[in-house]
Coordinates of C-alpha atoms and ligand atoms in Angstrom, one line a residue:
M1 CA 87.1 39.5 -39.0
C2 CA 83.6 40.0 -39.3
G3 CA 81.0 37.6 -39.9
I4 CA 77.9 37.1 -41.9
V5 CA 74.4 34.7 -41.3
G6 CA 71.7 35.3 -42.9
Y7 CA 68.4 32.9 -43.4
T8 CA 65.4 32.5 -45.1
G9 CA 62.8 29.2 -45.1
F10 CA 60.6 27.9 -42.7
R11 CA 62.7 27.9 -39.5
D12 CA 63.0 30.2 -36.6
A13 CA 65.4 32.7 -38.2
Y14 CA 66.2 34.2 -35.0
D15 CA 67.7 30.7 -33.7
V16 CA 69.3 29.8 -37.1
V17 CA 71.2 33.5 -37.1
I18 CA 71.8 33.3 -33.6
N19 CA 73.4 29.6 -33.4
G20 CA 75.1 30.5 -36.9
L21 CA 76.8 33.9 -35.7
R22 CA 78.0 31.7 -32.6
R23 CA 79.5 29.3 -35.2
L24 CA 81.5 32.5 -36.9
E25 CA 82.6 33.7 -33.3
Y26 CA 86.0 32.2 -33.9
R27 CA 86.5 34.8 -36.6
G28 CA 87.2 36.9 -34.0
Y29 CA 84.5 40.3 -33.5
D30 CA 83.9 43.1 -30.6
S31 CA 80.0 43.4 -31.4
A32 CA 76.9 41.6 -32.6
G33 CA 73.5 42.3 -34.4
V34 CA 70.7 40.8 -35.6
I35 CA 67.8 41.8 -38.0
L36 CA 64.7 40.0 -39.0
E37 CA 61.8 40.5 -41.5
K38 CA 58.5 40.7 -39.6
A39 CA 55.4 39.3 -40.9
D40 CA 54.4 42.8 -42.0
G41 CA 57.5 43.2 -43.8
E42 CA 59.1 45.3 -41.0
F43 CA 62.3 44.9 -39.6
E44 CA 63.2 44.5 -36.0
I45 CA 67.0 45.0 -35.1
K46 CA 68.7 44.4 -32.1
K47 CA 72.8 45.2 -31.9
T48 CA 75.3 45.8 -29.3
K49 CA 79.2 46.1 -28.1
G50 CA 80.3 42.7 -27.0
K51 CA 79.5 39.3 -27.9
V52 CA 77.1 37.2 -29.1
D53 CA 75.7 36.8 -25.5
N54 CA 75.4 40.2 -24.7
L55 CA 73.0 40.3 -28.0
V56 CA 70.8 37.4 -27.0
A57 CA 70.2 39.2 -23.8
I58 CA 69.0 41.9 -25.6
S59 CA 67.0 40.0 -28.6
K60 CA 66.0 37.1 -27.1
E61 CA 62.0 37.7 -27.1
L62 CA 62.8 37.8 -31.3
H63 CA 62.8 34.3 -30.9
N64 CA 59.9 32.5 -33.1
T65 CA 58.9 35.9 -34.5
S66 CA 60.3 35.7 -38.2
R67 CA 61.5 33.0 -41.1
L68 CA 63.9 35.6 -42.5
G69 CA 66.8 37.2 -41.0
M70 CA 70.5 37.9 -40.9
G71 CA 73.1 38.5 -38.4
H72 CA 76.3 40.2 -37.9
T73 CA 79.9 39.9 -36.3
R74 CA 81.8 43.2 -36.5
W75 CA 85.5 43.4 -36.0
A76 CA 86.0 46.9 -35.6
T77 CA 88.0 48.9 -38.5
H78 CA 85.9 52.1 -39.1
G79 CA 84.9 53.4 -35.8
V80 CA 85.5 51.8 -32.1
P81 CA 83.6 49.1 -31.0
S82 CA 80.1 50.5 -30.2
D83 CA 76.6 50.0 -30.3
N84 CA 76.1 52.3 -32.9
N85 CA 79.1 51.2 -35.0
S86 CA 77.3 47.5 -34.5
H87 CA 75.8 46.4 -37.9
P88 CA 73.0 45.8 -39.3
H89 CA 73.1 49.2 -40.5
V90 CA 69.9 50.9 -41.8
S91 CA 69.6 53.5 -44.6
N92 CA 68.2 56.9 -44.1
N93 CA 64.6 56.4 -44.8
G94 CA 64.5 53.0 -42.7
K95 CA 64.1 50.9 -45.6
I96 CA 67.1 49.2 -46.5
A97 CA 69.6 46.9 -44.0
I98 CA 72.7 45.9 -44.6
V99 CA 75.7 43.5 -42.7
H100 CA 79.4 43.8 -44.4
N101 CA 82.7 42.4 -43.8
G102 CA 85.4 44.2 -45.5
I103 CA 86.8 48.0 -46.2
I104 CA 85.0 50.4 -48.1
E105 CA 88.5 52.4 -49.4
N106 CA 86.7 55.5 -50.9
Y107 CA 83.8 55.6 -48.3
D108 CA 84.7 59.2 -47.4
T109 CA 84.4 60.5 -51.0
I110 CA 81.1 59.0 -51.4
K111 CA 79.9 60.2 -47.4
T112 CA 81.0 64.1 -48.3
M113 CA 78.8 63.2 -51.7
L114 CA 75.7 62.0 -49.5
I115 CA 76.0 64.6 -47.0
N116 CA 76.0 67.4 -49.7
K117 CA 73.0 65.7 -50.9
D118 CA 71.2 65.7 -47.3
Y119 CA 72.0 62.3 -46.0
S120 CA 72.7 62.0 -42.4
F121 CA 75.0 59.2 -40.6
K122 CA 74.8 58.0 -37.1
S123 CA 77.8 55.8 -37.0
E124 CA 81.3 56.3 -38.2
T125 CA 81.3 53.2 -40.3
D126 CA 81.9 53.0 -44.2
T127 CA 79.4 50.2 -43.8
E128 CA 76.4 53.0 -43.2
V129 CA 77.4 54.9 -46.5
L130 CA 77.3 51.8 -48.6
V131 CA 73.5 51.3 -47.4
N132 CA 72.8 54.9 -48.1
L133 CA 74.2 54.7 -51.4
I134 CA 71.8 52.1 -52.3
Q135 CA 68.8 54.4 -51.0
Y136 CA 70.5 57.4 -53.2
F137 CA 70.4 55.1 -56.6
M138 CA 66.9 54.2 -55.4
D139 CA 65.9 57.7 -54.6
K140 CA 67.1 58.9 -57.7
E141 CA 65.4 56.5 -60.2
P142 CA 62.1 55.1 -58.1
S143 CA 61.8 52.3 -60.7
L144 CA 64.9 50.8 -60.2
T145 CA 64.9 47.2 -58.5
F146 CA 66.5 46.4 -55.4
A147 CA 69.0 44.3 -56.9
D148 CA 69.6 46.8 -59.4
A149 CA 70.3 49.8 -57.0
V150 CA 72.9 47.2 -55.0
R151 CA 74.7 46.8 -58.3
F152 CA 75.0 50.1 -59.2
A153 CA 76.1 51.2 -55.4
L154 CA 78.7 48.4 -55.4
N155 CA 79.9 49.7 -58.6
E156 CA 80.6 52.9 -57.2
V157 CA 82.8 51.4 -54.4
Y158 CA 86.0 50.0 -54.0
G159 CA 87.9 48.0 -51.5
A160 CA 87.0 44.4 -50.3
Y161 CA 83.7 43.2 -49.1
A162 CA 81.2 40.7 -48.1
V163 CA 77.6 42.2 -47.8
S164 CA 74.0 40.9 -47.3
V165 CA 71.4 43.3 -47.7
L166 CA 67.3 43.6 -47.2
H167 CA 64.9 46.2 -48.2
E168 CA 61.5 46.3 -46.5
D169 CA 59.6 47.1 -49.8
F170 CA 61.0 43.6 -51.5
P171 CA 60.3 41.2 -48.4
G172 CA 61.6 37.7 -49.1
Q173 CA 64.5 38.8 -50.6
I174 CA 68.2 38.7 -49.7
I175 CA 71.0 40.1 -51.8
V176 CA 74.4 39.1 -51.3
A177 CA 77.7 40.0 -53.0
R178 CA 81.1 39.4 -52.6
L179 CA 84.6 41.4 -53.7
G180 CA 87.6 39.8 -51.5
S181 CA 85.9 38.8 -48.6
P182 CA 84.4 35.2 -48.5
L183 CA 80.7 34.2 -48.8
A184 CA 78.9 31.0 -49.0
I185 CA 74.9 30.4 -50.1
G186 CA 73.6 27.1 -48.4
I187 CA 70.9 25.4 -50.4
G188 CA 68.4 23.4 -48.2
D189 CA 65.0 22.0 -49.1
N190 CA 62.9 25.3 -49.7
E191 CA 65.5 27.2 -47.5
Y192 CA 68.7 29.0 -48.0
F193 CA 71.4 29.9 -45.9
V194 CA 74.2 32.5 -46.7
A195 CA 77.3 32.9 -44.3
S196 CA 80.8 33.9 -44.3
D197 CA 82.0 29.9 -44.4
A198 CA 79.7 27.0 -44.5
S199 CA 80.1 26.2 -40.6
P200 CA 76.7 28.2 -39.6
F201 CA 74.6 25.9 -42.0
V202 CA 76.5 22.3 -42.2
E203 CA 74.1 21.1 -39.8
F204 CA 71.3 22.3 -42.1
T205 CA 72.7 21.2 -45.3
K206 CA 75.7 20.1 -47.3
E207 CA 75.0 21.6 -50.6
A208 CA 76.5 25.3 -51.1
V209 CA 77.4 27.7 -53.6
Y210 CA 80.4 29.8 -53.0
L211 CA 79.8 33.2 -54.5
E212 CA 82.7 34.2 -56.7
E213 CA 84.7 37.5 -56.8
G214 CA 82.6 40.2 -58.4
H215 CA 79.6 38.1 -58.3
M216 CA 76.3 39.0 -56.5
A217 CA 73.2 36.8 -55.7
T218 CA 69.6 37.5 -55.3
I219 CA 68.2 34.8 -53.1
S220 CA 64.4 34.3 -52.1
L221 CA 62.3 31.1 -51.6
T222 CA 60.0 31.9 -54.6
D223 CA 62.7 32.6 -57.1
G224 CA 65.6 30.9 -56.1
I225 CA 69.2 32.0 -56.4
D226 CA 70.2 34.5 -59.2
I227 CA 74.0 35.0 -59.5
R228 CA 75.3 37.9 -61.9
T229 CA 78.5 39.7 -62.1
I230 CA 78.5 43.2 -60.4
K231 CA 80.0 45.0 -63.2
E232 CA 77.8 43.7 -66.3
N233 CA 75.2 42.2 -64.9
T234 CA 76.1 38.7 -66.7
R235 CA 73.9 35.8 -65.3
I236 CA 76.0 33.2 -64.1
E237 CA 74.7 29.6 -63.4
P238 CA 75.5 28.5 -59.7
V239 CA 77.9 25.9 -59.0
V240 CA 76.3 23.8 -56.6
Q241 CA 79.4 21.9 -54.1
E242 CA 79.4 19.4 -51.8
L243 CA 80.5 20.4 -47.8
R244 CA 83.3 17.9 -46.8
F245 CA 83.2 18.6 -43.5
N246 CA 80.3 17.5 -40.8
L247 CA 79.2 19.5 -37.7
E248 CA 81.1 17.1 -35.2
Q249 CA 84.7 18.6 -36.9
I250 CA 83.5 22.0 -35.5
E251 CA 82.5 21.1 -32.0
K252 CA 84.5 21.1 -29.1
G253 CA 84.3 17.5 -28.6
G254 CA 84.6 17.4 -24.6
F255 CA 87.8 19.6 -24.8
E256 CA 87.6 22.7 -22.7
H257 CA 88.5 25.1 -25.9
F258 CA 88.9 24.3 -29.4
M259 CA 92.6 25.2 -29.4
L260 CA 93.4 22.2 -26.8
K261 CA 91.4 20.0 -29.0
E262 CA 93.0 21.0 -32.2
I263 CA 96.4 20.6 -30.4
F264 CA 95.1 16.9 -29.8
E265 CA 94.0 16.0 -32.7
Q266 CA 97.7 16.5 -34.3
P267 CA 98.2 13.0 -34.5
K268 CA 95.4 12.8 -36.8
S269 CA 95.6 15.7 -38.6
I270 CA 99.2 15.2 -39.6
L271 CA 98.0 11.6 -40.4
D272 CA 95.3 13.3 -42.9
T273 CA 97.9 15.4 -44.4
M274 CA 100.2 12.7 -45.4
R275 CA 97.1 10.1 -46.2
G276 CA 97.4 8.9 -49.9
R277 CA 100.4 10.9 -50.3
L278 CA 103.2 9.2 -48.5
L279 CA 103.1 5.8 -49.8
V280 CA 106.3 4.2 -47.6
D281 CA 105.9 0.6 -48.4
E282 CA 106.1 1.4 -52.4
G283 CA 108.7 4.3 -51.6
I284 CA 107.2 7.0 -53.3
I285 CA 105.4 10.1 -52.8
K286 CA 102.1 10.7 -54.2
M287 CA 101.2 14.2 -54.6
A288 CA 98.6 15.5 -57.9
G289 CA 99.1 19.0 -57.4
I290 CA 103.1 18.6 -57.1
W291 CA 102.9 15.7 -59.8
D292 CA 101.2 17.6 -62.5
H293 CA 103.5 20.2 -62.3
L294 CA 107.0 18.2 -61.2
E295 CA 109.3 19.6 -64.1
R296 CA 108.2 23.4 -63.7
L297 CA 108.9 22.7 -60.2
T298 CA 112.2 21.4 -60.3
N299 CA 113.6 23.5 -62.8
A300 CA 112.5 26.2 -60.8
E301 CA 115.2 28.9 -60.8
R302 CA 113.9 30.4 -57.4
I303 CA 111.3 29.6 -54.9
I304 CA 109.5 32.6 -53.3
I305 CA 107.4 31.7 -50.3
I306 CA 104.2 34.4 -49.4
A307 CA 102.5 34.2 -46.4
C308 CA 101.5 35.8 -43.1
G309 CA 102.0 34.8 -39.2
T310 CA 101.9 31.2 -38.6
S311 CA 101.9 30.3 -41.9
W312 CA 105.1 32.6 -42.8
H313 CA 106.7 30.5 -39.8
A314 CA 105.8 27.4 -41.7
G315 CA 107.2 28.9 -45.1
L316 CA 110.3 29.7 -42.8
I317 CA 111.1 26.1 -42.3
G318 CA 109.9 25.3 -45.9
E319 CA 113.0 27.1 -46.8
Y320 CA 115.1 25.4 -44.9
L321 CA 113.7 22.1 -46.3
I322 CA 113.6 23.1 -49.9
E323 CA 117.1 24.2 -49.8
E324 CA 118.7 21.3 -47.8
F325 CA 116.7 18.9 -49.9
A326 CA 115.8 20.3 -53.5
R327 CA 118.5 22.7 -53.6
I328 CA 116.6 25.5 -55.2
P329 CA 117.2 28.5 -53.9
V330 CA 113.8 30.0 -51.6
E331 CA 113.2 33.3 -50.3
V332 CA 110.4 33.9 -47.9
E333 CA 108.3 37.0 -47.8
Y334 CA 105.4 38.6 -45.2
A335 CA 102.5 38.4 -48.1
S336 CA 101.9 42.2 -46.9
E337 CA 105.8 43.2 -47.8
F338 CA 105.8 41.5 -51.4
R339 CA 102.8 43.0 -52.5
Y340 CA 103.6 46.8 -52.0
R341 CA 107.2 46.5 -52.6
N342 CA 107.3 46.0 -56.3
P343 CA 109.6 42.8 -56.2
I344 CA 111.8 41.3 -58.9
V345 CA 109.5 38.1 -59.9
S346 CA 109.7 36.4 -63.4
S347 CA 107.9 33.3 -65.1
K348 CA 110.8 31.6 -64.0
D349 CA 110.1 31.9 -60.5
I350 CA 107.3 29.5 -58.3
V351 CA 105.9 31.6 -55.9
I352 CA 104.3 29.2 -53.2
A353 CA 101.5 30.7 -50.9
I354 CA 100.6 29.5 -47.6
S355 CA 97.4 30.1 -45.6
Q356 CA 95.2 28.4 -43.6
S357 CA 91.8 30.1 -44.1
G358 CA 92.9 30.4 -47.8
E359 CA 91.2 34.0 -47.3
T360 CA 94.4 36.2 -46.0
A361 CA 94.0 39.3 -48.1
D362 CA 97.2 40.2 -48.0
T363 CA 98.1 37.0 -49.5
M364 CA 95.6 37.3 -51.9
A365 CA 96.7 40.3 -53.1
A366 CA 100.7 39.0 -53.2
I367 CA 99.2 36.0 -55.2
K368 CA 97.7 38.5 -58.2
L369 CA 100.8 40.4 -57.8
A370 CA 102.9 37.3 -58.9
K371 CA 100.7 36.0 -61.4
E372 CA 100.5 39.6 -63.2
K373 CA 104.4 38.6 -63.1
G374 CA 104.1 35.9 -64.7
A375 CA 105.0 33.4 -61.6
F376 CA 103.4 29.9 -61.5
V377 CA 101.8 30.0 -57.9
Y378 CA 101.5 26.9 -56.3
G379 CA 98.8 27.1 -53.0
I380 CA 99.0 25.3 -49.7
C381 CA 95.6 26.1 -47.6
N382 CA 93.6 24.0 -45.3
V383 CA 90.0 25.5 -46.2
V384 CA 88.8 23.8 -49.5
D385 CA 87.2 25.7 -52.3
S386 CA 88.7 29.0 -50.3
S387 CA 89.6 31.9 -52.6
I388 CA 93.1 31.2 -52.6
A389 CA 92.7 27.7 -53.2
R390 CA 90.7 28.6 -56.4
F391 CA 93.0 31.2 -57.5
T392 CA 96.6 29.2 -57.6
D393 CA 97.7 27.6 -60.3
A394 CA 98.1 24.6 -58.5
G395 CA 98.3 23.3 -54.9
S396 CA 97.9 20.7 -51.9
Y397 CA 95.2 20.7 -49.3
T398 CA 96.7 20.2 -45.8
H399 CA 93.3 18.2 -45.2
A400 CA 93.9 19.5 -41.3
G401 CA 90.0 19.9 -41.0
P402 CA 88.3 22.9 -39.9
E403 CA 90.5 25.1 -37.5
I404 CA 88.5 27.1 -35.2
G405 CA 90.5 28.2 -32.4
V406 CA 92.0 31.8 -33.5
A407 CA 95.7 30.7 -32.6
S408 CA 96.8 28.2 -35.6
T409 CA 98.2 24.9 -34.0
K410 CA 97.4 21.7 -36.2
A411 CA 97.0 24.1 -39.4
F412 CA 100.8 24.6 -39.1
T413 CA 102.0 21.1 -38.3
A414 CA 99.7 20.3 -41.5
Q415 CA 102.1 23.0 -43.5
L416 CA 105.2 21.9 -41.8
T417 CA 104.1 18.3 -43.4
I418 CA 102.9 19.2 -47.0
L419 CA 106.2 21.4 -46.9
S420 CA 108.3 18.3 -46.0
L421 CA 106.6 16.3 -48.8
I422 CA 107.0 18.8 -51.8
A423 CA 110.8 19.1 -50.4
I424 CA 111.7 15.6 -50.5
K425 CA 109.4 14.6 -53.8
I426 CA 111.4 17.8 -55.5
G427 CA 114.9 16.6 -54.3
H428 CA 114.2 13.0 -55.0
H429 CA 113.1 13.8 -58.5
N430 CA 115.8 16.2 -59.5
G431 CA 118.7 13.9 -57.9
N432 CA 119.6 15.9 -55.0
L433 CA 118.3 12.9 -52.6
G434 CA 119.6 9.3 -53.3
K435 CA 117.1 6.4 -52.5
A436 CA 118.7 5.7 -49.4
E437 CA 118.2 9.4 -47.6
F438 CA 114.8 9.5 -49.4
M439 CA 113.9 6.2 -48.0
R440 CA 115.4 7.1 -44.6
L441 CA 113.3 10.8 -44.8
I442 CA 109.7 9.1 -45.6
T443 CA 110.0 6.4 -42.9
E444 CA 111.0 8.9 -40.6
L445 CA 107.9 11.1 -41.7
D446 CA 105.5 8.4 -41.4
A447 CA 106.7 7.9 -37.8
I448 CA 105.8 11.5 -37.0
P449 CA 101.9 11.2 -36.1
K450 CA 102.8 8.1 -33.6
K451 CA 105.6 10.2 -32.3
V452 CA 103.2 13.7 -31.9
E453 CA 100.7 11.2 -30.1
E454 CA 103.7 10.2 -27.7
V455 CA 104.5 13.8 -27.4
L456 CA 101.1 14.6 -26.0
N457 CA 100.3 12.0 -23.8
S458 CA 104.0 12.3 -21.8
V459 CA 104.3 16.2 -21.5
D460 CA 100.9 17.7 -21.2
K461 CA 101.1 17.6 -17.1
T462 CA 104.9 18.5 -17.1
V463 CA 103.9 21.6 -19.2
K464 CA 100.8 22.5 -17.3
E465 CA 103.0 22.5 -14.2
I466 CA 105.3 24.4 -16.0
A467 CA 102.7 27.2 -17.1
A468 CA 101.6 27.1 -13.6
K469 CA 105.0 29.0 -12.5
F470 CA 105.3 31.7 -15.4
V471 CA 101.6 32.7 -15.0
D472 CA 102.6 36.3 -13.9
A473 CA 105.9 36.7 -16.3
N474 CA 105.7 39.9 -18.3
N475 CA 108.1 39.0 -20.7
F476 CA 109.4 35.8 -22.7
L477 CA 112.2 34.7 -24.7
Y478 CA 112.1 32.0 -27.0
L479 CA 115.4 30.5 -28.9
G480 CA 116.4 27.8 -31.5
R481 CA 118.7 26.9 -34.3
G482 CA 118.6 25.6 -37.7
Y483 CA 115.1 24.6 -38.4
N484 CA 114.1 25.4 -34.6
F485 CA 114.7 28.8 -35.0
P486 CA 111.2 29.4 -36.8
A487 CA 109.9 27.0 -34.3
A488 CA 111.0 29.4 -31.7
L489 CA 109.0 32.5 -33.2
E490 CA 106.2 30.4 -33.5
G491 CA 106.2 29.5 -30.3
A492 CA 106.9 33.0 -29.2
L493 CA 103.8 34.1 -31.4
K494 CA 101.3 31.4 -29.5
L495 CA 102.2 32.8 -26.3
K496 CA 101.9 36.5 -27.3
E497 CA 98.4 36.5 -29.2
I498 CA 96.8 34.2 -26.2
S499 CA 98.1 35.1 -22.9
Y500 CA 99.0 38.8 -23.9
I501 CA 102.8 38.2 -22.4
H502 CA 105.3 39.7 -24.6
A503 CA 107.3 37.4 -26.1
E504 CA 110.0 37.3 -28.7
G505 CA 111.7 34.7 -30.7
Y506 CA 115.4 34.5 -31.9
P507 CA 118.0 32.5 -33.3
A508 CA 119.9 31.6 -30.1
A509 CA 123.2 32.3 -31.7
E510 CA 121.7 35.9 -32.1
M511 CA 121.1 36.1 -28.3
K512 CA 124.7 37.6 -28.1
H513 CA 123.9 40.3 -30.5
G514 CA 121.5 42.4 -28.1
P515 CA 118.8 40.1 -26.4
I516 CA 121.2 38.9 -23.9
A517 CA 121.0 42.5 -22.0
L518 CA 117.2 41.3 -21.0
I519 CA 118.2 38.3 -19.3
D520 CA 118.4 38.1 -15.3
E521 CA 116.8 36.2 -12.9
N522 CA 113.3 37.1 -13.8
M523 CA 113.3 36.2 -17.8
P524 CA 112.1 32.9 -18.7
I525 CA 114.0 31.5 -21.8
V526 CA 112.2 28.9 -23.7
I527 CA 114.9 26.8 -26.0
I528 CA 114.5 24.0 -28.3
A529 CA 117.4 21.9 -27.5
P530 CA 117.1 18.4 -29.3
K531 CA 120.3 16.6 -29.8
I532 CA 120.8 17.3 -33.4
G533 CA 122.8 19.9 -35.7
H534 CA 124.5 22.3 -33.6
Y535 CA 123.8 20.7 -30.2
D536 CA 127.1 21.6 -28.7
K537 CA 126.4 25.5 -29.6
I538 CA 123.1 25.2 -28.1
V539 CA 124.9 23.7 -24.7
S540 CA 127.1 26.9 -24.8
N541 CA 123.7 29.1 -25.4
V542 CA 121.9 27.8 -22.3
Q543 CA 125.4 28.4 -20.2
E544 CA 125.3 32.1 -21.1
I545 CA 121.9 32.1 -19.8
K546 CA 122.3 30.3 -16.7
A547 CA 125.3 32.6 -15.9
R548 CA 123.3 35.5 -16.1
K549 CA 120.6 33.7 -14.1
G550 CA 117.7 33.4 -16.7
K551 CA 114.9 30.6 -16.2
V552 CA 115.7 28.1 -18.9
I553 CA 112.8 25.7 -20.0
A554 CA 114.5 23.3 -22.2
I555 CA 112.6 21.4 -24.8
V556 CA 115.2 18.3 -25.0
N557 CA 115.4 14.6 -26.4
K558 CA 114.7 11.7 -23.9
G559 CA 117.4 11.0 -21.9
D560 CA 119.4 14.3 -22.7
T561 CA 121.9 14.9 -19.8
Q562 CA 123.9 17.8 -20.7
V563 CA 120.9 20.7 -21.2
A564 CA 119.1 19.1 -18.8
A565 CA 121.6 19.4 -16.1
M566 CA 121.6 23.1 -16.6
A567 CA 118.1 23.8 -17.2
D568 CA 115.5 24.8 -14.6
Y569 CA 112.8 22.7 -16.4
I570 CA 112.8 20.1 -19.2
I571 CA 110.2 18.9 -21.3
E572 CA 111.1 15.5 -23.3
I573 CA 110.5 15.0 -26.8
P574 CA 111.5 12.0 -28.9
E575 CA 114.3 11.8 -31.4
T576 CA 113.5 12.3 -34.9
A577 CA 115.4 13.9 -38.3
E578 CA 116.5 17.3 -37.7
C579 CA 113.8 18.4 -40.4
F580 CA 111.0 17.1 -38.6
S581 CA 111.9 18.1 -35.1
P582 CA 110.2 21.5 -35.4
I583 CA 106.7 19.6 -35.4
L584 CA 107.6 17.6 -32.5
A585 CA 108.5 20.5 -30.6
S586 CA 105.8 22.7 -31.8
I587 CA 103.7 20.7 -29.4
P588 CA 104.8 21.7 -26.0
L589 CA 105.3 25.5 -27.2
Q590 CA 101.4 25.2 -27.8
L591 CA 100.6 23.6 -25.1
L592 CA 102.7 26.0 -22.9
A593 CA 100.9 28.9 -24.5
Y594 CA 97.6 27.5 -24.0
Y595 CA 98.1 26.8 -20.3
I596 CA 99.6 29.8 -19.2
A597 CA 96.6 31.6 -21.1
V598 CA 94.0 29.6 -19.7
D599 CA 95.7 30.2 -15.9
R600 CA 95.8 33.9 -16.9
G601 CA 91.9 33.8 -17.4
A602 CA 92.5 34.9 -21.4
N603 CA 90.1 33.7 -23.9
V604 CA 92.3 31.3 -25.4
D605 CA 90.0 30.4 -28.8
Q606 CA 88.6 34.0 -29.0
P607 CA 92.3 36.4 -27.9
R608 CA 91.1 40.2 -27.7
N609 CA 91.9 42.1 -31.3
L610 CA 92.5 39.1 -33.2
A611 CA 90.7 37.2 -36.1
K612 CA 90.9 33.8 -37.6
S613 CA 90.8 34.7 -41.4
V614 CA 92.4 38.7 -41.9
T615 CA 90.2 39.6 -44.9
V616 CA 91.3 43.1 -44.7
E617 CA 94.6 44.5 -45.1
Ligands
LIG701 C1 98.5 32.8 -35.4 C2 97.4 32.8 -36.9 C3 97.7 34.0 -37.9 C4 97.6 33.4 -39.1 C5 97.9 34.7 -40.0 C6 97.9 33.8 -41.6 O1 98.0 32.0 -34.8 O2 96.7 32.0 -36.9 O3 98.8 34.5 -37.4 O4 98.8 32.7 -39.2 O5 96.7 35.4 -40.1 O6 96.5 33.2 -42.0 P1 96.3 32.3 -43.0 O7 97.1 31.0 -42.9 O8 95.1 31.7 -42.9 O9 96.8 33.0 -43.9

């Protein structure tokens, strides 16, 4: 999704903006632009299709020419990626400049109105409509302040946005606003930063104000930060928060890609997720979010899990966990479907919303709907203070640390860890899990970080070699049963999103109902086959595949002989309880996708067309 960076202070604005845009690259984008306010108040703008490097190539002479600037990485929504459609966009009179993340849904009506009043447009974007609407209000009422004109314009549009706006006649001012898309303001000593998240400025300041929904802020060195509601123009006191991550956490730390770094961080990130919550010696699970609402959660007639993408896969495993241990019926829904299908939800339901970024527009809208219908919404988010984290009734952070690679890895295993804790906790509380079983499960969960480490150390080389054999494959099938069916879906998603190889995940038993027709000597099939649950059935599935000459890559337990004897390639993982096996199985699946993508020369951290936080529907 689009990224916004802005700066006013004593540093070189160009450097702050360009470096900030690099930190937001993980969000996914197709063009980039920068605007600087020169000493005489005039703007200098450079923008281009392509990467931040392309922007630097055409703009480096702007280095050290300004102390105030803004930058943008665009993820195309209205109009193709092109120099023209890139941000910033400037109003007809050349005085107002804007960068924008999100979608203005009624842009067409406003554009027609403006065209009828002789405004013209150079791009196909909704953003250029908004900047001209601001000019329109100032043309109509020349005594209007810049902030009022921005506010008037924002009251006319609907959709989701975060914007940052400059005006040549109001030098030194940056106006930002948000409705649906995140925006953070960094507060330094005699300097201010604005950005889509805090990563562009965490190296300069640890103090930030997260702009709330429907708020706008006028920022200047002379007058500080003035926050108002967009609708009523009511003044709001800024709430300054301390950033809880550091620069090191958002850098690659010697790894070739963020994705690889994040895969290898999992022993620690899972441990961080459990830290202070799983107290095996005391025989308890202590989770503030759950604790405060335990009765409500325990007495829920139904739990509905809503999420998108990888988080949805975690939700599916959550369904297996909660139904097995807490014996509460669970439904798992794509947030994007839930929000539009008038679902039956009541105050007796608990909704669990899962989101790494905490900003996914569909998930946010689904939560709003669930709350309107009276449900209690519990959030599982990774990004602290994200919109979803703040909007839900209660929740638990996954504490996996910043995830920069677009393909979710450590956030997924952290989500599985939290869901395991929740399911076991509720199950123990409502009497479905006896003490002995509870202790067995938490002892095993406690051992998971070590086992993940063991997997990483033992399979990396094997997976790399297997990946090299399949670099030219056009299709992949991923199969698993029970808890490992959603793990198969996740494995397939990982491969397709970063390597662009078509991959499908299926419950292994479903193979005979269609996908088996695809199997021949050219079809690689990844099958998750630890010796648990219905292992004998998986053995039969492997036999069926081999009878059709499919190439089997099997994830098996150490020392497995039956599947190993039939498979073309095996990847060994340690034994664990069935319910935690997706955590261990996910590690080689992540590595397989990673190495295949690297071998194909793909940009693993920023795959084409994808964005890290999907703030448009
Ligand atoms: C896949 C991936 C996406 C996200 C999805 C939801 O690797 O990252 O499928 O899982 O866009 O994002 P969050 O979890 O931020 O709501």
